[in-house]
XYZ file of C-alpha atoms in Angstrom:
235
model
C -16.633 9.126 -2.257
C -16.122 5.453 -1.509
C -19.521 3.755 -2.004
C -18.487 0.674 -0.019
C -17.655 2.881 2.967
C -20.898 4.825 2.572
C -22.980 1.646 2.443
C -21.109 0.220 5.420
C -21.965 3.305 7.470
C -25.603 3.153 6.441
C -26.044 -0.543 7.202
C -24.345 0.062 10.546
C -26.967 2.715 11.313
C -29.739 0.296 10.374
C -28.253 -2.249 12.786
C -27.766 0.201 15.661
C -30.891 -0.534 17.699
C -30.516 -3.660 19.843
C -33.111 -6.384 20.188
C -36.121 -6.906 17.952
C -37.057 -3.666 16.206
C -39.257 -3.141 13.147
C -37.599 -2.132 9.884
C -39.722 1.018 9.736
C -37.991 2.144 12.910
C -34.540 0.890 11.942
C -34.649 2.645 8.565
C -35.577 5.943 10.214
C -32.074 7.449 10.329
C -32.802 11.123 9.603
C -32.858 13.667 12.396
C -36.383 14.388 13.534
C -38.614 13.401 16.429
C -40.810 10.989 14.490
C -40.227 7.257 14.737
C -41.359 6.322 11.244
C -39.604 6.405 7.891
C -39.910 9.773 6.124
C -38.895 11.340 2.800
C -35.301 11.861 3.929
C -35.049 8.200 4.890
C -36.471 7.189 1.514
C -33.919 9.397 -0.237
C -31.144 7.697 1.737
C -32.474 4.321 0.665
C -32.517 5.369 -2.996
C -28.966 6.658 -2.702
C -27.827 3.373 -1.224
C -29.226 1.587 -4.290
C -26.807 3.625 -6.409
C -23.950 2.676 -4.099
C -24.797 -0.978 -4.661
C -24.536 -0.470 -8.424
C -21.180 1.284 -7.999
C -19.935 -1.478 -5.705
C -20.747 -4.087 -8.350
C -18.618 -2.130 -10.859
C -15.804 -1.870 -8.312
C -15.809 -5.626 -7.729
C -15.611 -6.194 -11.486
C -12.700 -3.728 -11.710
C -10.853 -5.449 -8.881
C -11.427 -8.792 -10.579
C -9.935 -7.440 -13.806
C -6.938 -6.212 -11.810
C -6.340 -9.750 -10.585
C -7.522 -9.124 -7.036
C -9.321 -11.827 -5.052
C -12.988 -10.883 -5.106
C -14.757 -14.179 -4.310
C -15.755 -13.078 -0.768
C -17.160 -9.824 -2.120
C -19.157 -11.558 -4.853
C -20.451 -14.047 -2.293
C -21.607 -11.293 0.066
C -22.901 -8.904 -2.576
C -26.379 -10.441 -2.689
C -26.529 -10.166 1.110
C -25.636 -6.466 0.919
C -28.403 -5.960 -1.644
C -30.987 -7.904 0.353
C -29.999 -6.178 3.604
C -30.126 -2.688 2.112
C -33.403 -3.116 0.237
C -35.070 -5.461 2.767
C -35.656 -8.162 0.205
C -37.587 -11.021 1.793
C -38.509 -9.051 4.903
C -41.624 -7.278 6.148
C -41.319 -3.589 6.969
C -43.652 -3.912 9.954
C -42.001 -6.982 11.469
C -39.264 -6.846 14.126
C -35.720 -7.977 13.333
C -32.463 -8.208 15.249
C -29.289 -6.491 13.990
C -27.927 -9.844 12.808
C -31.117 -10.456 10.831
C -30.875 -7.015 9.262
C -27.347 -7.709 8.031
C -25.100 -10.526 9.266
C -21.917 -9.289 10.911
C -19.771 -11.424 8.609
C -21.236 -9.730 5.527
C -20.750 -6.315 7.118
C -17.115 -7.149 7.885
C -16.599 -8.147 4.254
C -18.049 -4.814 3.125
C -15.655 -2.974 5.441
C -12.736 -4.931 3.948
C -13.828 -3.871 0.470
C -14.100 -0.248 1.589
C -10.544 -0.369 2.976
C -9.272 -1.872 -0.275
C -10.908 0.864 -2.332
C -9.302 3.542 -0.148
C -5.868 2.007 -0.632
C -6.159 1.545 -4.399
C -7.804 4.838 -5.302
C -5.235 7.548 -6.055
C -5.676 11.163 -5.058
C -4.937 14.248 -7.136
C -1.395 15.626 -6.532
C -1.360 19.266 -5.400
C 0.766 20.558 -8.328
C -1.679 19.052 -10.786
C -4.633 20.417 -8.821
C -3.098 23.884 -9.122
C -2.734 23.449 -12.893
C -6.352 22.444 -13.242
C -7.517 25.358 -11.092
C -5.547 27.633 -13.418
C -7.194 25.976 -16.426
C -10.668 26.556 -14.949
C -9.823 30.203 -14.235
C -8.563 30.795 -17.778
C -11.688 29.210 -19.213
C -13.805 31.461 -16.998
C -11.865 34.514 -18.197
C -12.578 33.519 -21.788
C -16.235 32.971 -21.075
C -16.490 36.513 -19.729
C -14.359 38.211 -22.384
C -15.356 36.449 -25.611
C -18.791 37.728 -26.608
C -18.691 36.065 -30.025
C -19.557 32.609 -28.700
C -23.089 31.291 -29.150
C -25.439 31.178 -26.165
C -25.519 27.393 -26.363
C -21.745 27.056 -26.166
C -21.539 29.676 -23.425
C -24.042 27.712 -21.328
C -22.075 24.523 -21.892
C -18.801 26.199 -20.978
C -20.324 27.648 -17.829
C -21.594 24.257 -16.668
C -18.284 22.615 -17.525
C -16.257 25.177 -15.579
C -18.584 24.971 -12.591
C -18.340 21.190 -12.471
C -14.539 21.165 -12.798
C -14.265 23.657 -9.956
C -16.731 21.646 -7.876
C -14.615 18.522 -8.295
C -11.400 20.344 -7.427
C -12.856 22.100 -4.390
C -14.517 18.997 -2.933
C -12.094 16.050 -3.192
C -13.941 14.207 -0.440
C -17.063 14.036 -2.600
C -15.531 13.876 -6.088
C -12.770 11.290 -6.562
C -10.095 11.360 -9.232
C -12.211 9.797 -11.970
C -14.634 12.726 -11.736
C -11.720 15.152 -12.095
C -10.538 13.281 -15.177
C -13.971 13.456 -16.778
C -14.410 17.133 -15.900
C -10.968 18.008 -17.284
C -11.647 16.148 -20.511
C -14.977 17.982 -20.887
C -13.285 21.339 -20.237
C -10.641 20.764 -22.894
C -13.267 19.598 -25.388
C -15.297 22.739 -24.687
C -12.202 24.895 -25.288
C -11.723 23.191 -28.661
C -15.319 23.994 -29.570
C -14.777 27.625 -28.533
C -11.620 27.826 -30.665
C -13.591 26.701 -33.676
C -16.530 29.030 -33.107
C -14.884 32.210 -31.803
C -14.276 35.203 -34.061
C -12.704 37.322 -31.328
C -9.339 38.737 -32.438
C -7.692 37.785 -29.135
C -9.603 34.867 -27.754
C -9.773 32.666 -30.841
C -6.030 32.006 -30.442
C -6.246 31.766 -26.657
C -9.018 29.180 -26.941
C -6.800 27.215 -29.308
C -3.945 27.274 -26.817
C -6.234 26.204 -23.987
C -7.547 23.347 -26.099
C -4.002 22.026 -26.533
C -3.424 21.853 -22.781
C -2.860 18.134 -23.279
C 0.734 18.909 -24.191
C 1.301 19.445 -20.480
C 2.704 16.080 -19.357
C 0.856 15.970 -16.041
C -2.582 16.673 -17.458
C -1.930 14.437 -20.437
C -0.954 11.630 -18.110
C -3.996 12.225 -15.956
C -6.431 11.824 -18.824
C -4.554 9.045 -20.596
C -3.751 6.812 -17.645
C -6.370 7.260 -14.947
C -9.172 5.289 -16.637
C -6.961 2.210 -16.544
C -5.826 2.576 -12.943
C -8.655 4.249 -11.050
C -11.611 2.405 -9.630
C -14.857 3.702 -11.064
C -16.159 4.930 -7.760
C -18.817 7.356 -8.968
C -20.501 8.155 -12.194
C -21.454 11.720 -11.431
C -21.863 13.998 -14.337
C -22.514 17.725 -14.600
């Protein structure tokens, strides 16, 4: 998903309480009756640190694309300090503006909107092709008993991750689909080289040459140069 949008939502939650409120209370955003930061809140904080890293990469990508990023670079340190409470005391009270200035939050929202506009989605015909690819790989995994256990485990993980990306576009943007597709094709090539099955050795070979399909070929060849690196998830 869009890390700028995710961080914007989280900082907005931290700012929600009006007046002077301690950070321990503000950073308690999970659903329970306690009023102090818990493990779920700590996990959310750790996740936001990853979003900050992703946002830095996005700003660099936008800069390379010729986009104006000076406001984002100027506010980035504020986003970091606001998220991680750098220079603040957890037990001291702070106003929403002291938690994160509204101007910096507005800049983050602008970045989130820009990422949404510039990040392409996966066309339905291509999604159908990739679903078919995952299904064929799964058929081979079940039918070809000549593959080593190590390769079978790798194939299984690869198929599962490709399907996860295709079934959850809200969580796995196009770059993840590209990476998962590339891994799936590479795994099929490995299976073609290792298999001794009279039927599946040739079928693995055909699956490993799926790049001849123009849409999939274009996906893998062109997306790295046009898609913002929104997440770095890996199976």
